[in-house]
Amino acid sequence: MKKRSLLLIAVMVVSLLAACSQQTQQPQVDNSEKNTEVTTDVLVIGGGGAGMVSGITAAENGSKVIIVEKMPMLGGNTIISATGITASDTDLHEKAGIPFTVEDHIKKTMETGKNLPDEKLVRILAENSNDAYEWLVSMGLSYKLDEKEPWWIIPVEGHYGRQLFNAFNTKVEELGDKIEIKLDTKATELIVEEGKVVGAKVADKEGKEFVIKANSVVIATGGFGNAPELIGEYNKNYVGAHNIMSTAGSTGDGFKMAVAVGAGTRDMEHHQMRPLATPGYWIRETVINEEGLGGILVNTSAVRFTNETLKPLELVPQILKQTDRIAYVVFDSEMAATKNGTSAIKNGNMIEAATIEELAGKLGLDSAKLMETVNSYNEGVDEFGRSTMGKVTVGPFYGVKVAPSSHYTMAGIAINENAQVTNESGEAIPGLYAAGEVVGGLYGAGRIAGNNTLDDIVFGKIAGKNASVK
C-alpha cells in the first residue's frame, strides 16, 4: 500500500481503520475476558505509539501488562505517520558532518513553541533522542538524515508508522504472556482508592463492563483532534473545527478521565491547526500566498473573504466563519509547477479544469461569480490588505474544498520528569502516568514535526519504566 493510500484510509471511519490492519502485522489479542474484575501490574490505556512503548517497557522490566485499545486495531495516530522522528547527536549527523546537537534541539523546540514548553521536559526529550533512535535501529529499522532539515530522521524507504508498528508488534510477540492486548475495549473511568489510581473501569464492544485493577496506570490515549467540542471549549477561535486530519479514536477520553481525578493541564488554548486541510493531507499555505504567484481562497459564494497571506492560525477562524465552515483553494498552472503546488494537486485531490468557468462547475460554485472574483483579483483589486498579489491567469486551473482541522493536540494533562501525572499544584497523582499526545507542556504554541513521534518513545519508556516499579 502506498504512503498516501495508507494515510487516507487511516483517517477515515472505524471500518476503514480496521482495513489498514491487513497491511500491518498485528499481535494476537485476547478479547474473551468475561470476569467482572481482572488484575495486572500495569494497565496501559491506549494502543498507539506511546501506549505500545509504555507497555513493552513495563513488560521488559518484569511487569505483567494489559493494554486496552478502544478501536478494533492498534496504531492510533502513530500508524498513519509517514515521516519520521526528530533526533540530535546521532551517528547519522556525525557521518554526514552536519551537526544538530542536543542544545540545538532544545533551542529549536523552545523557539518553535514560543518559549512556552516546559524546558525540563524538553531537555529530557532532546537528551534521550539518540537513545530512542538507536532503539529503533536495534529493532531492525533503517533511517537516513534529511540533510536540508537535519533534525529529521526518516526511513531509508517505506512508511514510518507501518514499519514502527511492525517492530512494536514483533516485540509484543517476543514478550509472550507478559503483555495482553484487549482491542475494542474502552476505558471509561479511572479507579481511585485512598488517593491512588489503582485501575480503570472498561467496557468491551458489546458494552459489557468490567474492572481492571493495577498497581499503576499509564494514559496514552492520544489527543482530541476528533473532539471539536473540546478544542472549541479551550479556544473560541477554533469553535467548529473539522476533524478530517485525525483518526477516529482521538476523542479526548484519557484527557477527560485524568482531569476527573484531579490532573492539571497545560497550554490548553494551543492546538496545531491546518487551515487548508483535505482528507488525510494539508495543503501548504504557500499555494495561496507565495509572492508573485497566483492563488486565492473563496467561500461557497465564490468570493474572496480574507487576506490569504495571514498566518495559518489566523486563517483558521476566518474560514470557520464561512458557510459550512469551508473554503476553496484556487490557483493556476504557474503555482502548479511549484513544489507545494505539485504536492497539493497530487495529495490533496485537487480538481483540474481548462478554464475558471469549468473549474467552478466541477467544484459546485457559481461560474460567473468565480470568474468575476478571479478577474477582480487579477486586476489588483483587494479589500483585505494583502501585501503581495499574484495572478490566476494561466490554465489549466486547479481547485479543491478545504476545511480547517486539528492536526495535533499540543494541549494536554500535566506530567513531571518521571512521566507522573500531576495535579494543578504540581504534585504527582500516585499510580498515574501519561505519555504521548495526551500530554501537554512539550510544545506550547508550536511543534517541530517529528518531535511528537520522538516523545512517544522517550516518555513512553519513562512512563513504562516508572509504572513498573513495585
XYZ file of C-alpha atoms in Angstrom:
470
model
C 0.000 0.000 0.000
C 1.313 3.411 -0.940
C 2.002 6.081 1.712
C -0.844 8.282 0.621
C -3.311 5.442 0.453
C -2.496 4.316 3.971
C -2.804 7.848 5.284
C -6.179 8.439 3.663
C -7.557 5.102 4.811
C -6.319 5.536 8.355
C -8.058 8.861 8.920
C -11.441 7.574 7.788
C -14.092 5.790 9.798
C -13.557 2.810 12.051
C -14.317 0.260 9.353
C -11.595 1.685 7.166
C -9.198 1.802 10.099
C -9.748 -1.897 10.549
C -8.904 -2.468 6.898
C -5.476 -0.930 7.468
C -4.618 -3.722 9.857
C -4.271 -6.051 6.881
C -1.162 -4.089 5.917
C 0.399 -4.114 9.374
C 1.364 -7.160 11.359
C -0.922 -7.326 14.416
C -0.167 -9.356 17.555
C -2.527 -11.958 18.903
C -5.001 -10.401 21.301
C -7.400 -11.679 23.940
C -10.864 -10.178 23.957
C -12.535 -13.143 25.643
C -12.316 -11.927 29.253
C -15.775 -12.082 30.829
C -14.862 -11.698 34.500
C -16.084 -8.615 36.327
C -12.581 -7.878 37.648
C -9.138 -8.510 36.156
C -5.820 -7.785 37.828
C -2.440 -6.869 36.392
C 0.699 -4.976 37.366
C 0.449 -2.182 34.799
C -2.607 -1.087 32.842
C -1.905 0.937 29.694
C -4.876 2.796 28.239
C -4.318 3.340 24.518
C -2.627 1.240 21.851
C -0.909 3.929 19.796
C 2.821 4.599 19.735
C 3.184 5.870 23.303
C 0.971 3.123 24.684
C 2.900 0.386 22.931
C 6.270 1.736 24.076
C 4.984 2.072 27.642
C 3.618 -1.454 27.656
C 6.703 -3.008 26.102
C 8.987 -1.187 28.533
C 6.942 -2.186 31.576
C 6.916 -5.813 30.454
C 10.663 -5.780 29.837
C 11.006 -4.523 33.420
C 9.229 -7.608 34.706
C 5.635 -6.397 34.992
C 2.508 -8.099 33.740
C 0.861 -5.634 31.384
C -2.599 -5.195 29.914
C -3.051 -2.723 27.045
C -6.637 -1.715 26.297
C -7.482 -0.081 22.979
C -10.991 1.073 22.181
C -10.519 0.761 18.424
C -10.536 -2.580 16.558
C -6.840 -2.261 15.772
C -3.664 -0.879 17.285
C -1.942 2.202 15.917
C -3.646 5.454 16.856
C -2.216 8.475 15.075
C 1.265 6.936 15.080
C 0.454 4.314 12.471
C -0.529 6.998 9.945
C 2.680 8.988 10.445
C 4.502 8.925 7.128
C 7.566 10.928 8.138
C 9.981 10.050 10.949
C 11.357 11.387 14.215
C 13.414 14.330 15.372
C 16.720 13.359 16.985
C 20.003 15.040 17.854
C 23.664 13.994 18.135
C 23.124 10.734 16.254
C 25.679 8.779 14.239
C 23.846 9.997 11.126
C 24.760 13.585 11.976
C 28.343 12.586 12.665
C 28.717 10.660 9.393
C 27.149 13.473 7.369
C 29.233 16.142 9.071
C 26.043 18.102 9.714
C 25.679 18.907 13.400
C 22.367 19.031 15.172
C 23.215 18.924 18.850
C 21.118 18.379 21.945
C 21.355 22.106 22.649
C 20.263 22.859 19.066
C 17.343 20.508 19.602
C 16.291 22.210 22.835
C 16.638 25.687 21.356
C 14.616 24.866 18.250
C 11.876 23.178 20.274
C 11.596 26.104 22.691
C 11.640 28.742 19.942
C 9.058 26.892 17.867
C 6.825 26.708 20.937
C 7.233 30.458 21.637
C 9.179 29.562 24.814
C 6.019 28.125 26.384
C 7.118 24.459 26.678
C 8.393 23.094 29.984
C 12.146 23.279 29.415
C 12.813 20.431 31.858
C 10.668 18.118 29.748
C 12.169 19.425 26.517
C 15.682 18.733 27.815
C 14.703 15.163 28.700
C 13.251 14.768 25.209
C 16.391 16.019 23.477
C 18.899 14.262 25.717
C 17.170 10.924 25.143
C 16.564 11.343 21.422
C 19.692 9.486 20.317
C 18.818 6.560 22.592
C 15.348 6.494 21.034
C 16.843 6.487 17.544
C 19.279 3.699 18.442
C 16.433 1.676 19.950
C 14.598 1.820 16.636
C 17.742 0.754 14.791
C 18.182 -2.144 17.238
C 14.761 -3.408 16.148
C 15.937 -3.600 12.542
C 14.643 -0.272 11.242
C 16.811 1.744 8.847
C 16.995 5.529 8.788
C 18.697 8.363 6.994
C 19.227 12.056 7.640
C 17.282 14.745 5.836
C 20.304 16.929 5.134
C 18.183 20.002 4.313
C 16.440 19.734 7.687
C 18.976 17.917 9.867
C 16.599 17.392 12.774
C 14.678 14.914 10.621
C 15.487 11.200 10.874
C 13.445 9.442 8.205
C 13.125 5.861 6.923
C 15.518 4.847 4.176
C 12.405 3.664 2.386
C 8.853 2.764 3.218
C 6.214 4.129 5.564
C 7.380 5.186 9.024
C 4.255 4.384 11.014
C 3.674 0.982 9.484
C 7.319 -0.025 9.957
C 7.243 1.171 13.545
C 4.185 -0.868 14.418
C 5.512 -3.979 12.759
C 8.542 -3.641 15.050
C 6.360 -2.994 18.114
C 4.159 -5.961 17.388
C 7.177 -8.217 16.969
C 8.322 -7.069 20.407
C 4.928 -7.925 21.860
C 5.079 -11.410 20.381
C 8.556 -11.906 21.848
C 7.297 -10.907 25.301
C 4.630 -13.590 25.167
C 2.165 -13.656 28.055
C 3.789 -10.646 29.738
C 1.573 -8.408 27.599
C -2.141 -8.927 26.998
C -3.875 -6.710 24.475
C -7.614 -6.103 24.555
C -8.993 -4.450 21.408
C -12.494 -2.974 21.155
C -12.151 -2.247 24.869
C -12.764 1.296 26.057
C -11.634 2.655 29.417
C -14.420 4.783 30.850
C -13.281 5.830 34.322
C -10.161 5.706 36.475
C -10.489 3.980 39.833
C -9.033 5.812 42.820
C -8.620 4.246 46.254
C -7.164 6.179 49.178
C -5.792 8.823 46.825
C -4.067 6.361 44.468
C -5.112 5.366 40.958
C -5.497 1.583 41.075
C -7.093 0.726 37.754
C -9.951 1.590 35.456
C -13.477 0.657 34.535
C -13.669 -0.582 30.947
C -16.300 -1.801 28.508
C -15.998 -4.225 25.595
C -17.617 -3.722 22.189
C -20.852 -5.310 23.403
C -20.951 -2.790 26.235
C -20.154 -5.339 28.945
C -18.401 -3.515 31.754
C -15.643 -4.865 33.966
C -12.793 -3.565 36.098
C -9.050 -3.878 35.551
C -7.143 -3.399 38.798
C -3.457 -2.484 38.536
C -0.563 -1.215 40.590
C -0.123 1.614 38.058
C -1.994 3.075 35.111
C -0.475 4.746 32.038
C -2.732 7.021 29.999
C -1.674 7.022 26.347
C -4.944 7.752 24.597
C -3.687 10.441 22.238
C -5.103 13.917 21.799
C -8.532 15.244 20.937
C -8.309 16.041 17.261
C -11.590 14.187 16.807
C -13.264 16.077 19.656
C -14.037 19.511 18.191
C -16.137 20.412 21.221
C -13.035 20.168 23.432
C -10.949 22.208 21.011
C -13.603 24.911 20.879
C -14.051 24.880 24.649
C -10.451 25.923 25.224
C -10.000 28.198 22.196
C -13.021 30.074 20.871
C -11.208 30.824 17.597
C -11.434 27.144 16.741
C -15.096 26.524 17.517
C -16.485 24.274 14.813
C -13.119 22.957 13.650
C -13.267 19.879 11.461
C -11.607 16.545 12.196
C -10.597 15.345 8.768
C -6.924 15.093 9.738
C -7.498 12.978 12.819
C -8.029 9.294 13.355
C -11.399 8.248 14.726
C -10.119 7.354 18.178
C -8.746 10.778 19.149
C -11.752 11.875 21.173
C -10.067 13.038 24.375
C -11.120 10.085 26.557
C -7.878 9.861 28.514
C -7.711 13.611 28.985
C -11.227 13.671 30.454
C -10.555 10.717 32.754
C -7.346 12.283 34.062
C -8.954 15.675 34.680
C -11.790 13.912 36.513
C -9.295 12.626 39.115
C -7.578 15.985 39.531
C -4.946 16.139 36.793
C -3.541 19.551 35.952
C -3.500 20.812 32.370
C -1.029 22.669 30.178
C -1.287 25.050 27.206
C -4.965 24.356 26.665
C -5.507 27.162 24.162
C -2.874 25.786 21.788
C -3.706 23.330 19.041
C -1.844 22.713 15.825
C -4.473 23.614 13.263
C -4.259 23.321 9.498
C -6.424 25.858 7.646
C -6.225 24.122 4.262
C -6.924 20.529 5.249
C -8.236 17.871 2.913
C -8.901 14.247 3.939
C -5.523 12.910 5.042
C -3.462 15.850 3.772
C -2.866 19.527 4.492
C -2.141 21.862 1.610
C 0.796 24.162 2.319
C -0.289 27.764 2.653
C 2.260 28.969 0.094
C -0.158 27.990 -2.683
C -2.304 30.991 -1.761
C 0.304 33.438 -0.506
C 3.597 32.992 -2.358
C 4.832 36.322 -3.624
C 4.231 36.962 -7.309
C 2.258 33.766 -7.935
C -1.467 33.199 -8.168
C -3.574 31.573 -5.507
C -6.727 32.631 -3.688
C -9.332 31.430 -1.190
C -13.031 31.731 -1.933
C -16.101 30.696 0.038
C -19.205 28.825 -1.104
C -20.430 32.062 -2.722
C -17.269 32.020 -4.887
C -15.949 35.282 -3.413
C -12.772 36.077 -1.511
C -13.305 36.764 2.174
C -9.876 37.286 3.770
C -6.228 38.175 3.362
C -4.724 34.884 2.190
C -1.304 35.888 3.486
C -2.406 35.754 7.121
C -0.550 33.329 9.350
C -2.040 29.815 9.235
C -3.570 30.024 12.716
C -5.123 33.371 11.794
C -6.641 31.881 8.641
C -8.387 29.147 10.598
C -11.083 31.335 12.256
C -11.590 33.278 9.021
C -12.548 30.094 7.196
C -14.622 28.777 10.105
C -16.805 31.901 9.851
C -17.840 30.960 6.320
C -20.878 28.903 5.287
C -20.358 25.237 6.173
C -17.037 26.323 7.753
C -15.191 25.580 4.495
C -13.382 27.360 1.685
C -11.925 26.579 -1.734
C -8.309 26.910 -2.811
C -7.942 28.086 -6.408
C -4.679 28.503 -8.326
C -3.282 28.278 -11.840
C -0.620 26.250 -13.669
C 2.224 28.565 -12.610
C 1.561 27.706 -8.975
C 1.012 24.101 -10.001
C 4.618 23.988 -11.199
C 5.975 24.775 -7.721
C 6.872 22.046 -5.225
C 3.932 22.724 -2.930
C 1.566 23.227 -5.830
C 2.504 19.865 -7.298
C 2.097 18.194 -3.889
C -1.298 19.826 -3.393
C -2.551 18.528 -6.733
C -1.201 15.034 -6.132
C -2.006 14.557 -2.456
C -4.909 16.947 -1.958
C -7.089 15.504 -4.746
C -7.318 18.849 -6.495
C -9.623 19.167 -9.469
C -8.196 20.319 -12.819
C -10.044 22.322 -15.449
C -9.132 24.163 -18.624
C -10.993 27.338 -17.643
C -12.138 29.058 -14.474
C -15.771 28.577 -15.533
C -15.226 24.845 -15.953
C -13.427 24.636 -12.606
C -16.324 26.406 -10.869
C -18.761 23.897 -12.299
C -16.668 20.967 -11.102
C -16.395 22.498 -7.629
C -20.116 23.232 -7.443
C -19.572 27.009 -7.394
C -21.296 29.766 -9.356
C -19.267 30.045 -12.572
C -19.991 33.705 -13.296
C -19.244 34.738 -9.730
C -15.946 32.848 -9.556
C -14.889 34.348 -12.889
C -15.743 37.815 -11.567
C -13.744 37.163 -8.384
C -10.694 35.923 -10.273
C -10.787 38.791 -12.766
C -11.032 41.344 -9.964
C -8.084 39.768 -8.153
C -6.024 39.715 -11.356
C -6.682 43.435 -11.750
C -5.193 44.049 -8.302
C -8.466 44.778 -6.513
C -8.127 43.809 -2.853
C -10.013 44.946 0.236
C -8.285 42.600 2.672
C -4.801 44.096 2.902
C -2.693 41.562 1.013
C 0.917 42.678 0.888
C 1.591 40.668 -2.269
C -0.668 39.989 -5.229
C -0.113 37.416 -7.911
C -2.385 36.448 -10.761
C -4.549 33.466 -11.603
C -4.362 33.589 -15.387
C -2.539 30.614 -16.876
C -4.557 27.441 -17.425
C -5.119 24.740 -16.600
C -6.587 25.778 -13.266
C -6.907 23.823 -10.042
C -9.237 23.895 -7.061
C -10.334 21.910 -4.025
C -12.524 22.261 -0.952
C -10.590 22.745 2.288
C -11.670 22.628 5.912
C -9.716 23.861 8.963
C -8.814 20.813 11.016
C -6.900 19.942 14.155
C -3.615 18.335 13.161
C -2.024 17.803 16.566
C -3.152 18.402 20.148
C -0.402 20.367 21.839
C -2.555 20.922 24.919
C -2.963 18.183 27.483
C -2.522 16.882 31.000
C 0.497 17.890 33.053
C 3.318 15.472 33.862
C 6.647 15.709 35.682
C 10.075 14.429 34.659
C 9.074 10.894 35.717
C 6.002 10.928 33.448
C 3.787 11.034 36.529
C 0.539 12.912 36.036
C 0.482 15.945 38.329
C -2.344 17.989 39.792
C -2.799 21.737 39.480
C -0.306 22.234 42.321
C 2.356 20.194 40.546
C 2.087 17.229 42.921
C 2.186 13.726 41.457
C -1.054 11.743 41.470
C 0.002 8.344 42.872
C -0.297 5.455 40.462
C -0.974 7.561 37.361
C 1.407 8.132 34.434
C 0.985 9.516 30.928
C 2.811 9.680 27.600
C 2.154 10.775 24.039
C -0.251 13.311 22.579
C -2.426 13.315 25.710
C 0.396 15.191 27.487
C 0.742 18.975 27.497
C 3.830 21.048 28.177
C 6.161 19.824 25.449
C 5.168 22.103 22.575
C 3.459 25.277 23.713
C 2.365 27.293 20.688
C 4.270 25.330 18.036
C 5.671 21.891 17.299
C 8.670 20.642 15.355
C 7.356 17.855 13.170
C 8.986 14.639 14.332
C 9.244 15.596 17.994
C 5.847 14.015 18.591
C 6.920 10.563 17.425
C 10.083 11.033 19.456
C 8.165 11.859 22.632
C 6.076 8.689 22.197
C 9.304 6.753 22.620
C 11.121 8.888 25.207
C 8.230 9.450 27.591
C 6.636 6.111 26.758
C 9.803 4.454 28.049
C 9.927 6.691 31.119
C 6.262 6.024 31.905
C 6.596 2.287 31.368
C 9.718 2.020 33.480
C 8.388 4.027 36.408
C 4.955 2.437 36.286
C 6.565 -0.990 36.571
C 8.342 -0.172 39.834
C 6.634 -2.151 42.580
